[in-house]
Amino acid sequence: MKIQLSSQPASAVWGEKALLSFQNDHAVIHLTEQRTLNDVQKAAKKLRTQGIDDVELVGDEWDLENSWAFYQGFYTAKQNFAIEFTSLEEDDEAELYERIHCSDFVREIINLPSEVITPVELASRAATFITEQAENYSGQGTVSYHIISREQLKERGYVGIWEVGKGSHNSPAMLQLDFNPTGNPDAPVFACLVGKGITFDSGGYSIKPSNSMDSMRSDMGGAALLTGALGFAIARGLKKRVKLYLCCAENLVSSKAFKLGDIIKYRNGVSVEVLNTDAEGRLVLADGLIDASAQNAEMIIDCATLTGAAKVAVGNDYHSVLSMDDKLVAALFAAAKEENEPFWRLPFAEFHREQISSSFADIANTASVNTPAGASTAAAFLSYFVQNYQQNWLHIDCSATFRKAGSPHWAVGATGIGMKTLANLLLSVK
C-alpha cells in the first residue's frame, strides 16, 4: 500500500480531524498545523493494527524525520513488515538506514528470549556489532575487546557480577571494549559507557511475582541501548576514544545463588550488605563503574533498567536522568531535544547517599522501607563506585526501554528510545 502525507484535512466522511483516510490503493496521513512527528508515528501504528504490513512511502513530503517517525510506529517485534522509502536524498537515506540498523540491533536483542541472549551471548553480540560498525566507518583495528567470564570474574575481582550471576548455569560475563579511532594506545579516553546486562531477572531469593517477571528478558536494556548508541555514534563519525563496559549476568535461584545478608567486598574497598537480591543491577554496575573511574575519562554514562521507582515516576514514556552535574545534564537534554527523544530529570542529592546505611557493611544495596526514593537511592549506591561522582557522571534509569503493553505510538516490546540522544551527546560534548 502507498502512503502519502498531506497538509490538508481529511474529508468529513472520515470523521472530524481524522488523522488517516483511504483512497483506492493508498492511505493518506493528514498533518495539519497542530500535528507533529508523534502523529506520523501514531498513524503508522494504526496502519499496523489494521493488518497492513507492506507499504511504500510516496511523495516529496516524506523527509528524513517523517520517515523515521513512521518506521518507529510501524515496527513490531516479529519484524514481519516491509517499508519502501522512495523520496529521500542520498545523505538522508544513508542516515535513515543507519538509524534503522542500530535501532533494530537494540530492539531485537532486547526482545529476544533469555534462552538465546545469555550473558556471554550478549557480550559477544555487542562486541561483534561495534567491531562491524568500526570496520565500516573507522577502519579495521580501531576496536579491541575482552570478554571475562566464569571464575575469571571472581579471580580478577569483579565480585558484583560474579555474585549475582553465580547461581545460573549460564556464566556471568563482562565485556571490556575499547573503541580507539586515534590509533594511539596512549590516547586519552573521552567517555566510558557502563551498561547493565541482566539477561534474565527472577529477583533471586527476593523473587518476583510472575506478572513482574514475564518481561525480565528486557533487564539488559541498558547494555543494549549503550551498544546501539556507540554504534550509531561511530556511523555518524565519532573520532574520540570510548570504552564500553557491559556487566552481564542472569539473576536466578539455586543452591549457588547469592543470598540476603551476604557481604560483598569490592575492589575499591567498599563493602555492601545484600538486603534484597532483586536489587542486583546496581551490584553488577559497580564493577563496571570502578573500571570506568580508573580511566580518567571526561565523561561516564551508565544506563540500566534499574528501578521500578523510576518507572512509577515517569512511566514507559521517558528515560530518567540522575546526576549532580548540571552542565552535563543540560548537554544531554539539548541532545534529546535535537533528536526528539524524551528524558526527565529525577532528584539526586548528597543526603541520598546517607540513606543506604548498613550495620554490617559500608552500605546496603537498598534503602530502608522508610525511604521511598528508590531511583535516587539507587543512584546514591552507584555513586560509591564513581571516584568523582559530583562531576562528569550521568546515571540513566532506562524507564522507556520496554513496553509490556502497546500504546498509540509503540508496539509491545523494546522501543530503542535514547539511542540517538546518547550518540548525539558523544558527538556534541567538547
XYZ file of C-alpha atoms in Angstrom, residues 32-287:
256
model
C -2.482 19.800 9.843
C -0.701 22.645 11.649
C -1.256 21.223 15.124
C 0.212 17.830 14.315
C 3.788 16.674 14.865
C 6.137 13.773 14.196
C 4.409 11.909 17.010
C 1.245 11.927 14.913
C 3.117 10.341 11.996
C 4.260 7.598 14.367
C 0.718 7.212 15.686
C -0.649 6.874 12.150
C 1.928 4.199 11.339
C 0.934 2.266 14.454
C -2.747 2.493 13.417
C -1.950 1.095 9.994
C -0.154 -1.869 11.563
C -3.057 -2.615 13.880
C -5.257 -2.816 10.780
C -3.108 -5.639 9.413
C -1.173 -3.582 6.871
C 2.427 -4.802 6.720
C 3.839 -3.786 3.323
C 3.949 -0.094 2.445
C 5.633 2.411 0.164
C 6.077 5.996 1.336
C 5.415 8.213 -1.691
C 5.531 11.966 -2.236
C 8.034 14.734 -1.562
C 6.696 15.339 1.956
C 8.482 12.226 3.238
C 11.640 13.811 4.595
C 14.100 12.110 6.968
C 12.299 12.827 10.221
C 8.839 11.910 8.967
C 10.207 8.665 7.528
C 11.918 7.808 10.815
C 8.775 8.575 12.829
C 6.772 6.298 10.550
C 9.295 3.491 10.954
C 9.150 3.764 14.743
C 5.400 3.286 14.771
C 5.335 0.591 12.099
C 7.929 -1.624 13.782
C 6.846 -4.759 15.635
C 8.904 -7.363 17.468
C 8.185 -10.053 14.887
C 9.667 -7.785 12.175
C 7.140 -9.165 9.689
C 6.811 -5.950 7.706
C 8.347 -4.066 4.797
C 8.713 -0.335 4.141
C 9.965 1.212 0.907
C 11.338 4.755 1.162
C 11.262 6.481 -2.230
C 11.688 10.225 -1.740
C 14.843 10.773 0.300
C 18.040 12.497 -0.731
C 21.128 10.273 -0.707
C 22.543 11.607 2.573
C 19.177 11.429 4.335
C 18.645 7.909 3.068
C 22.036 6.834 4.456
C 21.233 8.436 7.821
C 17.810 6.771 7.943
C 19.132 3.317 7.192
C 21.856 3.653 9.826
C 19.225 4.703 12.377
C 17.219 1.641 11.436
C 20.254 -0.638 11.565
C 21.360 0.477 15.029
C 17.858 0.773 16.449
C 16.955 -2.676 15.162
C 20.015 -4.078 16.938
C 18.843 -2.546 20.219
C 15.217 -3.600 19.880
C 15.844 -7.110 18.597
C 18.422 -8.046 21.225
C 16.083 -6.824 23.981
C 13.084 -8.649 22.528
C 14.869 -11.983 22.063
C 14.292 -14.547 24.841
C 16.864 -15.097 27.563
C 17.332 -18.652 26.309
C 19.026 -17.043 23.284
C 20.574 -13.942 24.841
C 22.648 -15.370 27.680
C 25.261 -13.165 29.400
C 28.134 -14.402 27.227
C 25.980 -14.151 24.082
C 25.021 -10.562 24.927
C 28.659 -9.595 25.386
C 29.657 -11.400 22.189
C 26.910 -9.860 20.029
C 27.664 -6.388 21.358
C 31.371 -6.767 20.585
C 30.633 -8.039 17.080
C 28.213 -5.189 16.379
C 30.647 -2.464 17.446
C 33.522 -4.133 15.610
C 31.497 -4.237 12.385
C 30.416 -0.622 12.761
C 34.010 0.428 13.303
C 35.215 -1.537 10.288
C 32.554 0.121 8.130
C 33.146 3.685 9.298
C 36.546 3.937 11.036
C 38.631 1.159 9.544
C 39.905 -2.130 10.866
C 41.888 -2.240 14.073
C 40.008 0.542 15.872
C 38.256 -1.865 18.260
C 39.743 -4.258 20.795
C 37.851 -6.138 23.455
C 37.931 -8.825 26.115
C 35.094 -10.929 27.493
C 35.757 -12.085 31.045
C 33.527 -14.923 32.231
C 33.126 -17.769 34.697
C 35.551 -17.997 37.621
C 37.863 -15.474 35.944
C 35.449 -12.777 37.136
C 35.960 -13.769 40.742
C 39.705 -14.183 40.283
C 40.033 -10.682 38.800
C 37.907 -9.033 41.452
C 34.648 -8.493 39.559
C 32.746 -9.652 42.603
C 29.431 -7.957 41.890
C 28.928 -9.629 38.519
C 30.201 -12.927 39.945
C 27.928 -12.917 42.989
C 24.799 -12.038 41.028
C 25.471 -14.495 38.210
C 26.971 -17.477 40.007
C 23.585 -19.066 40.691
C 22.881 -19.631 36.987
C 24.115 -22.360 34.662
C 24.749 -19.590 32.118
C 28.010 -17.962 33.139
C 28.126 -14.274 34.016
C 30.357 -12.166 31.799
C 31.871 -8.722 31.422
C 32.626 -7.058 28.114
C 35.515 -4.593 28.135
C 35.622 -2.890 24.747
C 37.923 -0.101 23.572
C 36.954 1.950 20.516
C 40.093 3.904 19.689
C 39.970 5.546 16.254
C 43.110 7.583 17.029
C 45.379 4.572 16.625
C 47.363 5.793 19.624
C 47.294 3.305 22.526
C 48.096 6.183 24.909
C 45.269 8.426 23.676
C 43.063 9.780 26.472
C 39.652 8.192 26.930
C 36.861 10.630 26.135
C 33.932 8.645 27.546
C 33.193 5.429 29.406
C 29.839 3.726 28.919
C 28.663 1.226 31.540
C 25.607 -0.925 30.842
C 23.525 -3.227 32.993
C 23.210 -6.549 31.173
C 20.958 -8.740 33.329
C 19.720 -11.131 30.656
C 17.021 -12.507 32.953
C 15.999 -11.324 36.394
C 13.941 -13.641 38.565
C 14.655 -11.446 41.567
C 16.766 -14.199 43.091
C 15.671 -15.201 46.587
C 13.734 -11.906 46.747
C 11.740 -13.495 43.966
C 9.435 -11.503 41.734
C 5.782 -12.423 41.175
C 5.101 -13.932 37.759
C 3.478 -10.815 36.319
C 6.618 -8.837 37.180
C 8.969 -11.488 35.793
C 7.419 -12.122 32.386
C 9.275 -9.224 30.743
C 12.579 -9.644 32.584
C 14.447 -10.724 29.474
C 14.482 -6.949 28.888
C 16.565 -6.266 32.005
C 19.631 -5.972 29.790
C 18.116 -2.931 28.065
C 20.779 -0.552 29.381
C 23.568 -2.638 27.872
C 21.719 -2.869 24.554
C 20.992 0.855 24.477
C 24.605 1.903 25.078
C 25.863 -0.560 22.469
C 23.437 0.773 19.877
C 24.289 4.371 20.786
C 28.025 3.798 20.430
C 27.482 2.018 17.125
C 25.351 4.894 15.853
C 27.865 7.497 17.002
C 30.551 5.618 15.075
C 28.356 5.699 11.973
C 27.926 9.459 12.440
C 31.685 9.960 12.519
C 32.836 9.598 16.138
C 36.585 10.277 16.312
C 37.076 10.112 20.083
C 38.195 7.168 22.175
C 35.322 5.491 24.040
C 35.338 2.459 26.315
C 32.285 0.249 26.753
C 31.717 -1.956 29.797
C 28.785 -4.366 29.809
C 28.086 -6.103 33.119
C 26.169 -9.256 32.219
C 24.552 -11.952 34.367
C 21.400 -13.963 34.992
C 19.836 -13.496 38.422
C 18.371 -16.893 39.301
C 17.590 -19.005 42.360
C 19.770 -22.048 43.075
C 21.926 -23.563 45.776
C 24.780 -21.438 44.435
C 22.887 -18.144 44.270
C 23.768 -15.188 46.468
C 21.512 -14.598 49.448
C 20.155 -11.892 51.687
C 22.667 -10.986 54.373
C 25.696 -11.698 52.175
C 28.517 -9.142 52.286
C 30.232 -8.227 49.014
C 33.629 -6.533 49.202
C 34.563 -4.600 46.073
C 37.991 -3.767 44.680
C 37.701 -0.107 45.655
C 37.334 -1.081 49.316
C 33.565 -0.571 49.622
C 31.650 -3.382 51.326
C 27.959 -3.974 50.615
C 25.322 -5.823 52.608
C 22.741 -7.549 50.407
C 19.291 -6.737 51.765
C 17.403 -7.569 48.569
C 18.614 -9.881 45.808
C 16.213 -8.155 43.401
C 18.372 -5.029 43.664
C 21.053 -6.812 41.679
C 21.593 -4.410 38.797
C 23.482 -1.922 40.928
C 25.710 -4.733 42.190
C 26.918 -5.601 38.700
C 27.173 -1.980 37.571
C 29.519 -1.270 40.483
C 32.214 -3.413 38.838
